[in-house]
Coordinates of C-alpha atoms in Angstrom, one line a residue:
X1336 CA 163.9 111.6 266.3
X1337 CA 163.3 110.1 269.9
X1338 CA 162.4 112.7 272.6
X1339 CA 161.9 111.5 276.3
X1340 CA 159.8 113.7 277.9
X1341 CA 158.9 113.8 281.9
X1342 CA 155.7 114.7 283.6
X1343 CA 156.6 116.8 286.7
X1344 CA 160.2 116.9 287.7
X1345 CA 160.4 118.0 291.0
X1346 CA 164.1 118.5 290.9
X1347 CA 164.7 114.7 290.8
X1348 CA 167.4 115.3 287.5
X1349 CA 169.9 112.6 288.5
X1350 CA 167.3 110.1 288.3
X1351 CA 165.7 111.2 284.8
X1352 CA 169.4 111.3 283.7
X1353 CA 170.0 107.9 284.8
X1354 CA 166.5 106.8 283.4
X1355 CA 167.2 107.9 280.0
X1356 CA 170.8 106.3 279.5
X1357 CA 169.3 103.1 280.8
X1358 CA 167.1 102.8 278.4
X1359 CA 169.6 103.5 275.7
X1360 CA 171.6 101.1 276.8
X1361 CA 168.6 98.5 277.1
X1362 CA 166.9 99.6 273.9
X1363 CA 170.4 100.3 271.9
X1364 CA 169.6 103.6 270.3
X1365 CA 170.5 107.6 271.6
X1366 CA 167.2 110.0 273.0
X1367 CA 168.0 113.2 271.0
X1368 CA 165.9 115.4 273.7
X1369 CA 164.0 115.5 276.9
X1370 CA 161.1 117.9 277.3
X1371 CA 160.0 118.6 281.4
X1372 CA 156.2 119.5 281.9
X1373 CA 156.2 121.5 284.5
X1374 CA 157.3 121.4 288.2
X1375 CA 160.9 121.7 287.4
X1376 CA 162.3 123.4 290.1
X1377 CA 164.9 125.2 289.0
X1378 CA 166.2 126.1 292.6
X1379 CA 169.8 127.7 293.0
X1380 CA 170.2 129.0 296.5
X1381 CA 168.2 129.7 299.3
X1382 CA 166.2 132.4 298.2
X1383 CA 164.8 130.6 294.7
X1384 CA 163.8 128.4 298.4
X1385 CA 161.7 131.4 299.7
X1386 CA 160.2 132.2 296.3
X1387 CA 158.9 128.6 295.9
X1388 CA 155.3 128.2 296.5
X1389 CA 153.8 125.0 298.3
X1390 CA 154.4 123.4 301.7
X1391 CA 157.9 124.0 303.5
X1392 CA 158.1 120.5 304.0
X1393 CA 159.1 120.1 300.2
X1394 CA 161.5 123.2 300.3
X1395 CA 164.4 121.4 300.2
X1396 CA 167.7 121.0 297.5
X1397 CA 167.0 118.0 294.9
X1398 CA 169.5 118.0 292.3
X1399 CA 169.2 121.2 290.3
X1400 CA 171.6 123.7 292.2
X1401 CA 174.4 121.4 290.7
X1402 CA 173.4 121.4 287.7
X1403 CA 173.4 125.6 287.4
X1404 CA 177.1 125.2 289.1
X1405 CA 178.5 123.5 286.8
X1406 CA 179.3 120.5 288.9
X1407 CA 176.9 118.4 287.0
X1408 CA 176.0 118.6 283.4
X1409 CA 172.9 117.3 281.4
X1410 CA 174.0 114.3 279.2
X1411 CA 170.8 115.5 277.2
X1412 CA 169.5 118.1 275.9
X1413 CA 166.7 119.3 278.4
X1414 CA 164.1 121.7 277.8
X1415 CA 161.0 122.8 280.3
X1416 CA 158.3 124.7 281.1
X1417 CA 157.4 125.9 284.2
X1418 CA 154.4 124.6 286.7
X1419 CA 153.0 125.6 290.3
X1420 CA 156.2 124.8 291.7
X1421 CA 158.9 126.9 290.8
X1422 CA 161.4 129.3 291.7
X1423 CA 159.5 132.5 290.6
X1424 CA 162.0 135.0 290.5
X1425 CA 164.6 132.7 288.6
X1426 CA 162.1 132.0 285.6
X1427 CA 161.2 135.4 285.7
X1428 CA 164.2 136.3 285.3
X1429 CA 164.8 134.6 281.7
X1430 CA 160.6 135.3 280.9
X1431 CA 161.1 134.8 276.9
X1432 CA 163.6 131.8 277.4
X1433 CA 166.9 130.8 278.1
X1434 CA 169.8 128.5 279.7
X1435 CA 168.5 128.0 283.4
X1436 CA 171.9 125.9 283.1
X1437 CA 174.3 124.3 280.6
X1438 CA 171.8 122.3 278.1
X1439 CA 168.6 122.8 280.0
X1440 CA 166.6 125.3 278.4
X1441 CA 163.5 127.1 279.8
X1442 CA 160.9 127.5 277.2
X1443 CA 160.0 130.9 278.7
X1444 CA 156.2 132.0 280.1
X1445 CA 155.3 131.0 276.3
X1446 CA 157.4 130.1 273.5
X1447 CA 158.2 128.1 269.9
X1448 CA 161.6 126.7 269.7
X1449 CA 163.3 124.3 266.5
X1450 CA 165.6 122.0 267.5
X1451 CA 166.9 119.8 264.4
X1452 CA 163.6 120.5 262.5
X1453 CA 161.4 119.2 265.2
X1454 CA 158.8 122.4 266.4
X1455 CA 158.5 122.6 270.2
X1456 CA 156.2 125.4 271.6
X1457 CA 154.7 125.2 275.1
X1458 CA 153.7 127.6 278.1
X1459 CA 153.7 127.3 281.8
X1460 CA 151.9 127.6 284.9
X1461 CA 148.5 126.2 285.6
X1462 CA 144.9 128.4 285.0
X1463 CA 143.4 130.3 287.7
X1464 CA 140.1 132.1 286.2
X1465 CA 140.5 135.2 288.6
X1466 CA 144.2 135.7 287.5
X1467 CA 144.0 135.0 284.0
X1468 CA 143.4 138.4 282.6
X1469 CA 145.7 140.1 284.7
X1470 CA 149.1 141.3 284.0
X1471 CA 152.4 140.0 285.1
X1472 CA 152.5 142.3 288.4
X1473 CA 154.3 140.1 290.8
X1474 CA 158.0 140.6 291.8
X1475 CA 160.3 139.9 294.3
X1476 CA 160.3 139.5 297.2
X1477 CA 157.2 137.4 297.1
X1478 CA 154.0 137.3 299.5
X1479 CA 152.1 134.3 299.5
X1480 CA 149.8 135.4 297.6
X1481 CA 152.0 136.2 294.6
X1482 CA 154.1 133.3 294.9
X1483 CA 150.9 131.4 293.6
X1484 CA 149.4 134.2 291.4
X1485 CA 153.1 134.2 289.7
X1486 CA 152.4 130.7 287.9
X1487 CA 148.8 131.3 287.0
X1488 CA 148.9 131.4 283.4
X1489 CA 148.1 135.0 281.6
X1490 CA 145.8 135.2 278.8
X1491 CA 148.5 137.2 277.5
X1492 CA 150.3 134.4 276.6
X1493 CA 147.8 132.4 275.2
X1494 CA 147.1 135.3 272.8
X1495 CA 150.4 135.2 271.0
X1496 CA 150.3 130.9 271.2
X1497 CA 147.2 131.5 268.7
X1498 CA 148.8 133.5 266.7
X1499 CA 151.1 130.5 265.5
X1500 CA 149.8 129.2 261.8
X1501 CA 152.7 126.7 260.8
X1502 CA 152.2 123.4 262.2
X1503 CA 153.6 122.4 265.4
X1504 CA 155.2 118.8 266.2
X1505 CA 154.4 119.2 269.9
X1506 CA 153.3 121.7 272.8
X1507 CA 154.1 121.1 276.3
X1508 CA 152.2 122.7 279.4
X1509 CA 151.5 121.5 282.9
X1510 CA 147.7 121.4 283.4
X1511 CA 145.6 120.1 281.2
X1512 CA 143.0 120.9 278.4
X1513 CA 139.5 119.1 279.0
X1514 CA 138.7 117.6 275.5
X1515 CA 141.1 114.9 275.9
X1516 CA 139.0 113.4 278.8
X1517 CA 135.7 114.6 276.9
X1518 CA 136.9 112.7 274.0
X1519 CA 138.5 109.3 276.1
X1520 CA 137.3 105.8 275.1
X1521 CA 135.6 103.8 277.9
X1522 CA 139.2 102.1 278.5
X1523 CA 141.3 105.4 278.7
X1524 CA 138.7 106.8 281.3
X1525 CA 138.6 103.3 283.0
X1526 CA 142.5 103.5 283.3
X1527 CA 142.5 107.2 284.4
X1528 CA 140.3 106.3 287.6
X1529 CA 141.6 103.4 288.6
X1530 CA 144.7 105.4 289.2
X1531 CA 143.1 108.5 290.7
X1532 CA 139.3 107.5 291.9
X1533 CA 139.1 111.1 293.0
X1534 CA 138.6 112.6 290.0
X1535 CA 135.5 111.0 288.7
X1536 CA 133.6 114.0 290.6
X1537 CA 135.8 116.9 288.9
X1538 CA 134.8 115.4 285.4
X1539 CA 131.3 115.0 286.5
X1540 CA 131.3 118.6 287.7
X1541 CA 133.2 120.1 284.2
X1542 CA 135.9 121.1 287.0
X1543 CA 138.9 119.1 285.4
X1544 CA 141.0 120.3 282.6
X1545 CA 141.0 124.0 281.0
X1546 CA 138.3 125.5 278.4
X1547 CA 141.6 128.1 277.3
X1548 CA 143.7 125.0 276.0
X1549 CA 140.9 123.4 274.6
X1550 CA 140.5 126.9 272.6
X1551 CA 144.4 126.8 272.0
X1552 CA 144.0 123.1 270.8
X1553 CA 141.8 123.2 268.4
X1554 CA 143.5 126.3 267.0
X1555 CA 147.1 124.9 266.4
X1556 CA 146.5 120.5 266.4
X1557 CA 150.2 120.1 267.2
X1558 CA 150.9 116.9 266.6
X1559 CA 151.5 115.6 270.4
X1560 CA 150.1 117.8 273.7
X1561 CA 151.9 116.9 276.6
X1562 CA 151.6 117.6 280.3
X1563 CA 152.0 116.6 284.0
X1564 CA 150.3 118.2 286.9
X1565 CA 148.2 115.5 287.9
X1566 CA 150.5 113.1 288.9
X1567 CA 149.2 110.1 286.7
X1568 CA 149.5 108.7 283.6
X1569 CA 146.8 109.2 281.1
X1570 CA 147.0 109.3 276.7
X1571 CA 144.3 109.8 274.6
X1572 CA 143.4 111.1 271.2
X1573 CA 141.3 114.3 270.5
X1574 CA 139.8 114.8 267.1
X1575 CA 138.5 118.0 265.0
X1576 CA 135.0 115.3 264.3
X1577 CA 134.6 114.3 267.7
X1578 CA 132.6 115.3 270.6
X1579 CA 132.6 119.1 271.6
X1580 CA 134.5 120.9 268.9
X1581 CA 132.3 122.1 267.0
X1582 CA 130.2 123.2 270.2
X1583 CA 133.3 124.7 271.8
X1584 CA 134.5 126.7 268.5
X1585 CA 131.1 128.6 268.7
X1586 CA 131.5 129.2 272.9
X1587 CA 132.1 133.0 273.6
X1588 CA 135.3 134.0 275.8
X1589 CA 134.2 134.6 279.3
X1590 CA 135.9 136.6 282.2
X1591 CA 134.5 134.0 284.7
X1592 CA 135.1 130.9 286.3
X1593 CA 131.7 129.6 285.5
X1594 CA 132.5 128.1 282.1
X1595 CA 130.2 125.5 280.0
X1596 CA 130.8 121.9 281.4
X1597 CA 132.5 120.4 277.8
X1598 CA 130.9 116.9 279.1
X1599 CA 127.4 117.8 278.6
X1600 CA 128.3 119.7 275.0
X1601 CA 127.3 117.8 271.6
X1602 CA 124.5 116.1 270.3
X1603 CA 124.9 112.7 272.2
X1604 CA 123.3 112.7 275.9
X1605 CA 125.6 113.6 278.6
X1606 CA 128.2 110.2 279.4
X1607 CA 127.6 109.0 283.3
X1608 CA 131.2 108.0 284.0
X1609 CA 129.9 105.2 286.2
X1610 CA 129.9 103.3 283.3
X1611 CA 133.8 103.4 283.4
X1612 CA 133.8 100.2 285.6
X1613 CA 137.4 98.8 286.7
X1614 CA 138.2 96.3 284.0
X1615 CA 138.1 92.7 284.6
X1616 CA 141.5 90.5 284.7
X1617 CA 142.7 91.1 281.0
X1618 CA 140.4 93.8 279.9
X1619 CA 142.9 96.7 278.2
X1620 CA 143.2 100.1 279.6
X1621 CA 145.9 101.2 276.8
X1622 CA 145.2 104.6 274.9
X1623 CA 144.9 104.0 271.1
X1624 CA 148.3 104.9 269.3
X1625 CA 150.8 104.6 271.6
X1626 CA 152.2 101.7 273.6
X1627 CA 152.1 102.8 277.1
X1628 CA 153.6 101.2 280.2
X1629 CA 152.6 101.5 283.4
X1630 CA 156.2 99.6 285.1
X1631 CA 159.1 102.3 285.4
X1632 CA 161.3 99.7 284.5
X1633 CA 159.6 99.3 280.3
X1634 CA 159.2 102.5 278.5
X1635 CA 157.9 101.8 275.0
X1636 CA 158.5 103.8 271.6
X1637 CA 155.7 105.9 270.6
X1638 CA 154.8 104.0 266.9
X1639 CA 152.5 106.0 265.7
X1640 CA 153.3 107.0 261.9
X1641 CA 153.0 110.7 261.1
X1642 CA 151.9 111.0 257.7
X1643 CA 150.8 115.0 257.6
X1644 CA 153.7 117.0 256.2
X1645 CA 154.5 119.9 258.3
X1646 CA 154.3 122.6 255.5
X1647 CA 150.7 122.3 256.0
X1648 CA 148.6 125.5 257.8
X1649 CA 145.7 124.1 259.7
X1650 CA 143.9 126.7 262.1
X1651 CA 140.8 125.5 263.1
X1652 CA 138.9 128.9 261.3
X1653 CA 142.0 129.0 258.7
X1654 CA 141.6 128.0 255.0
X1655 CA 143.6 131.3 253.7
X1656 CA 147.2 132.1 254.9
X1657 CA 145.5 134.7 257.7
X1658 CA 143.1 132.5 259.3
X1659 CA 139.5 133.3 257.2
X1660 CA 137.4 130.8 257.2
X1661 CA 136.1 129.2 253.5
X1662 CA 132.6 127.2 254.3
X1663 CA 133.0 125.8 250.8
X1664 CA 136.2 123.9 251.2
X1665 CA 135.7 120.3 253.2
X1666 CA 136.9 120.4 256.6
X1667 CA 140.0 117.9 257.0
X1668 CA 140.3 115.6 260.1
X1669 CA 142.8 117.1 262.2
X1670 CA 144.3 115.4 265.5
X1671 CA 146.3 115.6 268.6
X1672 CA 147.5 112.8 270.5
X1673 CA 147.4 114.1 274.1
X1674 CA 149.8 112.3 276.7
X1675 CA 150.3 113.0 280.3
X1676 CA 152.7 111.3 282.9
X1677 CA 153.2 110.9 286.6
X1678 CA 155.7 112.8 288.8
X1679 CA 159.2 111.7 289.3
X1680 CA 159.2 108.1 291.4
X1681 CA 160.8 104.7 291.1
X1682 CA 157.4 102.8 291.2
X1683 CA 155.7 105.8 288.9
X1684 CA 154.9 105.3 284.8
X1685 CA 157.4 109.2 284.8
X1686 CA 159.1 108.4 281.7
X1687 CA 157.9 108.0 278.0
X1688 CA 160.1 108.2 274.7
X1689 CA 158.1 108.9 271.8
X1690 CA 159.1 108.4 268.7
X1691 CA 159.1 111.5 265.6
X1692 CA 159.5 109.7 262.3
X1693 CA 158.9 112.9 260.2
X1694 CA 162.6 114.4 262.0
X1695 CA 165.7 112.5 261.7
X1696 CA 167.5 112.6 265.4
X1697 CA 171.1 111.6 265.7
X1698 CA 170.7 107.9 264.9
X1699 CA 169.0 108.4 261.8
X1700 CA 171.6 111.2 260.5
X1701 CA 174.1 108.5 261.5
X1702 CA 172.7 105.9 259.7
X1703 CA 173.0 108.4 256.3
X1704 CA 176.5 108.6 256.7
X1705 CA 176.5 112.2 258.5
X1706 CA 179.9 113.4 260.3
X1707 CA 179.7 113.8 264.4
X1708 CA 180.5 117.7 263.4
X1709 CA 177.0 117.3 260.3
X1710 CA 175.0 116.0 263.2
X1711 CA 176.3 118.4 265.8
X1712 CA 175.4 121.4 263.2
X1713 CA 172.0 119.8 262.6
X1714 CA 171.1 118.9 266.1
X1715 CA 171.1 122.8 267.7
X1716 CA 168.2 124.8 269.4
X1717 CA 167.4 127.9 266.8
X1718 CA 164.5 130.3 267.2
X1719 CA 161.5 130.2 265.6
X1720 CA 161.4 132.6 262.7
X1721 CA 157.3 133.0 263.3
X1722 CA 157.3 132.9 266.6
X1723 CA 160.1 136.0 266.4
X1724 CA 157.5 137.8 264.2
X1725 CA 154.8 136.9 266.9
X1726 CA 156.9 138.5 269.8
X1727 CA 157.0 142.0 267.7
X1728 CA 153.8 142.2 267.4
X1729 CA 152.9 141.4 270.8
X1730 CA 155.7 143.1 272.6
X1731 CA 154.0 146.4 272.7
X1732 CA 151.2 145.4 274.8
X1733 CA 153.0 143.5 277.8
X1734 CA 150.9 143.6 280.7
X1735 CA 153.0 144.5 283.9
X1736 CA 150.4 145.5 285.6
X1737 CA 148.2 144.2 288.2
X1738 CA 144.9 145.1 286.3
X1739 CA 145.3 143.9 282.2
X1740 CA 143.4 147.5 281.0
X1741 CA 145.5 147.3 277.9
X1742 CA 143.1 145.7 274.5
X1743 CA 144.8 142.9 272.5
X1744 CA 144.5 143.3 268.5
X1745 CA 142.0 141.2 267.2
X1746 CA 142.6 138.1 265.5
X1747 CA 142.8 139.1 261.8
X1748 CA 144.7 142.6 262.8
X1749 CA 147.4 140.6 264.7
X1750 CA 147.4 137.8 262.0
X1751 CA 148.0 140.4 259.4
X1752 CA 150.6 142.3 261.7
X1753 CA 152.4 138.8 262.1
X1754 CA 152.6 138.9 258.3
X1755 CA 154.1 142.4 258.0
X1756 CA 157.0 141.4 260.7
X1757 CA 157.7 138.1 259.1
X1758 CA 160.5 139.9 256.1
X1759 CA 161.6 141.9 258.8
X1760 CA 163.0 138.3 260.9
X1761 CA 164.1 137.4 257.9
X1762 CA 166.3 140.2 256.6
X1763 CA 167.8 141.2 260.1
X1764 CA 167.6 138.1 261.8
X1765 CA 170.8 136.7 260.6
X1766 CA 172.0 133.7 262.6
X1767 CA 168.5 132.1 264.1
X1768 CA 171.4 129.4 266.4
X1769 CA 170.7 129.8 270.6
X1770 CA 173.5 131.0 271.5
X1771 CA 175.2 129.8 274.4
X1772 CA 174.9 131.8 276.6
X1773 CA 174.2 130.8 280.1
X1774 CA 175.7 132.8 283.2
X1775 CA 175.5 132.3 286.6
X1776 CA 174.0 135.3 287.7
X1777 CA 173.6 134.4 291.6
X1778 CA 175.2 132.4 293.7
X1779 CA 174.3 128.6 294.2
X1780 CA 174.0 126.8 297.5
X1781 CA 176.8 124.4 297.8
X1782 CA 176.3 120.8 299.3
X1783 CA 177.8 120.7 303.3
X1784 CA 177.8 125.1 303.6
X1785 CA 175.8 127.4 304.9
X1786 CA 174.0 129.4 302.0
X1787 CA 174.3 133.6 301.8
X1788 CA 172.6 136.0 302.7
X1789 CA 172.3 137.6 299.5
X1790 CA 168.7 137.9 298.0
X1791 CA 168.8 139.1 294.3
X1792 CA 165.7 141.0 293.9
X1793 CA 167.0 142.8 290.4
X1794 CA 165.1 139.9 288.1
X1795 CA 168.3 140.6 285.9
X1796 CA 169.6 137.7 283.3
X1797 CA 172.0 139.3 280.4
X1798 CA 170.2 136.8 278.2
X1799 CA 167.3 138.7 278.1
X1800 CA 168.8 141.3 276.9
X1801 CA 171.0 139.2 274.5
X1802 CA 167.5 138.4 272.9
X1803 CA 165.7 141.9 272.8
X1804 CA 168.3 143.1 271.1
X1805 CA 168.3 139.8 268.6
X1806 CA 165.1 140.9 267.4
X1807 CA 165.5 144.6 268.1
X1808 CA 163.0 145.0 271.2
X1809 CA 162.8 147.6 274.2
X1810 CA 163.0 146.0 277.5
X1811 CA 159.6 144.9 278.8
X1812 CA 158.5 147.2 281.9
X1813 CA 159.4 145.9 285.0
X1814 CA 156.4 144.4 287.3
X1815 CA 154.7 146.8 289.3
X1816 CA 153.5 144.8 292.0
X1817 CA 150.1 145.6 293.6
X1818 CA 148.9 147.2 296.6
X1819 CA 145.9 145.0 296.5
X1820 CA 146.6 141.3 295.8
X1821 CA 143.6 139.9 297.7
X1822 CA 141.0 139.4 295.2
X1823 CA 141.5 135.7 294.3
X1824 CA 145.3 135.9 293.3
X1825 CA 145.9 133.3 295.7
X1826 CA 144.9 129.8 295.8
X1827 CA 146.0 126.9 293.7

């Protein structure tokens, strides 16, 4: 299977679009899916506008409004997550997932999806420590301060992620865990800061990247991680026997901003990144595994051979089906190949295709003599049976509010309530297809008109409650704001 995938989108969708089927014209074979990390702007009309955080300058229509009318459609299957540039109240709107339009799928605030036999999960916003054990409080319309404090990622969500024991091809968010850089050869740093000098004093400070994923990383090992954010291209691979793992695995969780500098940890002396020197003429600054371009105009296939099957479990303290640790049993090498890419530009490396050899995409079934209607059957987005199981567990203990005063079950108890669920999915869950579903639920801004008036504050999307009642849930308690959204909510 060949999925494209896009660093931050910024609303730039005719371009992707016209990316993508120049390359399959070039290269001669179909992309089965694009994943978007982040940034998508998913902007209908001019109040998704007002809910948007960052400058006004940038608060203007791309592309996507005519994409949600119907005007345009996606030639390929698109699925995102959200970053710290979205339309809040349209994403919260469809918080577990759904059609933001025909064939482009949000992933939700966290989320597992199956498309074909290829396992997507991802999550979105970026991490703010002072936010990050909060509830989701904020609501329409927004302040400022909780235009920004409506991306910061929840710990809430994190919490079910870990919960996920089968393997996991890839996992998409839009900032970035820190072991990646931690564990970068001389050449992947060297080509990180030739591109973006600037960070050299984040890294050296333990500022860049996020302790939480690292956790979350070492816990799953999907296959691929990738992300945007940072507006540059950067790949590297992260390994259960390299630098910091073990250290970070025996780190407590922290409420606090002031978390250990993952540079300094492990037994070798802290690395001075001046030694990541610009290469000389010919030196390589390519990531090991994957052929990377850095010329919009050559994307390469990802070659890198998957030999793990995915019926495997692998948690980091998992030997057992719930997670318990077995000293006596050797520890297997796990791995994740971490790959992030720039934001949407014409001179910008924005575009990868990487290549799944374990899932056959369209091509492939082809190729094994497979009708158009076999393929089309094969090739559909279906919920994830655990992830289902995951959501009943967790679904009692939503945080709406402001302050999070609500305690999470403990590993093992939620492991072993994630087991209990699982025959119930099963036995009622009988048809595990997306549907499709997508409504237009406001109304979109149409090129050469004035926009309405109208500013839907109801947070309302009939998919939502298409889903609860797929898996037989309440509906979650609507946000209850804040009187008090000073204390650090803001910000980044």
């Amino acid at each position: 299977m060949k999925v494209a995938f896009v660093g931050c989108t910024h609303g730039m969708l005719d371009q992707i679009y016209q990316k993508i089927h120049d390359i399959e014209r070039e290269k001669g074979f179909k992309v089965d899916l694009l994943l978007c990390c982040g940034d998508f702007e998913a902007v209908r009309n001019s109040f998704d506008l007002e809910c948007l955080a960052g400058p006004v300058k940038y608060h203007f229509y791309k592309d996507f409004h005519r994409y949600y009318s119907g005007k345009s459609v996606a030639p390929v299957l698109t699925v995102f997550v959200g970053g710290n540039h979205e339309a809040a109240n349209h994403l919260r709107s469809i918080y577990f997932g759904g059609w933001a339009a025909n064939n482009i799928y949000f992933l939700g605030y966290s989320g597992v999806l199956n498309y074909g036999g290829l396992r997507i999960s991802g999550f979105s916003g970026i991490y703010k420590s002072s936010d990050f054990f909060k509830g989701h409080f904020e609501k329409p319309p927004y302040d400022e301060s909780t235009k920004r404090s409506s991306y910061h990622v929840r710990n809430y969500e994190l919490f079910k992620l870990n919960l996920i024991r089968n393997p996991l091809h890839i996992l998409c968010s839009h900032d970035w865990p820190t072991l990646p850089l931690v564990q970068a050869t001389p050449e992947e740093m060297a080509a990180l800061l030739r591109q973006k000098p600037y960070l050299k004093e984040s890294m050296d400070k333990g500022e860049l990247g996020c302790l939480e994923y690292d956790r979350l990383m070492i816990q799953l090992w999907p296959q691929f991680w990738l992300s945007g954010h940072m507006h540059v291209s950067f790949n590297s691979t992260v390994r259960s026997t390299g630098k910091a793992v073990a250290e970070l695995q025996r780190l407590p969780r922290k409420n606090t901003k002031d978390q250990p500098n993952l540079f300094t940890l492990g037994s070798e002396p802290p690395k001075k990144f001046e030694r990541f020197k610009k290469p000389s003429e010919g030196e390589g600054a390519k990531g090991k595994g994957v052929e990377s371009s850095s010329s919009s105009d050559s994307v390469k296939i990802e070659k890198t051979q998957i030999t793990e099957e995915l019926d495997e479990v692998h948690l980091v303290e998992e030997s057992s089906s719930k997670g318990k640790e077995k000293a006596s049993e050797p520890q297997i090498e796990r791995s994740t190949h971490f790959f992030a890419l720039d934001k949407v530009d014409p001179k910008n490396h924005y575009l990868e295709v990487i290549e799944i050899p374990s899932v056959l995409g369209a091509d492939e079934l082809k190729a094994q003599g497979k009708t158009k209607e076999e393929i089309q059957n094969i090739l559909k987005l279906r919920y994830d049976p655990e992830w289902l199981a995951i959501l009943r567990v967790a679904h009692p203990f939503f945080p709406s509010v402001f302050s999070f005063p609500q305690k999470l079950p403990k590993p093992q108890i939620a492991f072993d309530l994630v087991d209990q669920e699982m025959p119930w999915v099963n036995e009622n869950v009988k048809n595990f297809e997306v549907p499709n579903n997508f409504v237009k639920t406001v109304e979109e801004h149409i090129d050469g008109r004035p926009d309405s008036s109208e500013r839907d504050i109801s947070l309302f999307n009939p998919q939502t409650d298409e889903f609860l009642n797929l898996i037989q849930l309440g509906a979650i308690d609507p946000p209850k704001g804040s009187a008090d959204v000073s204390s650090g909510s803001s910000g980044s």
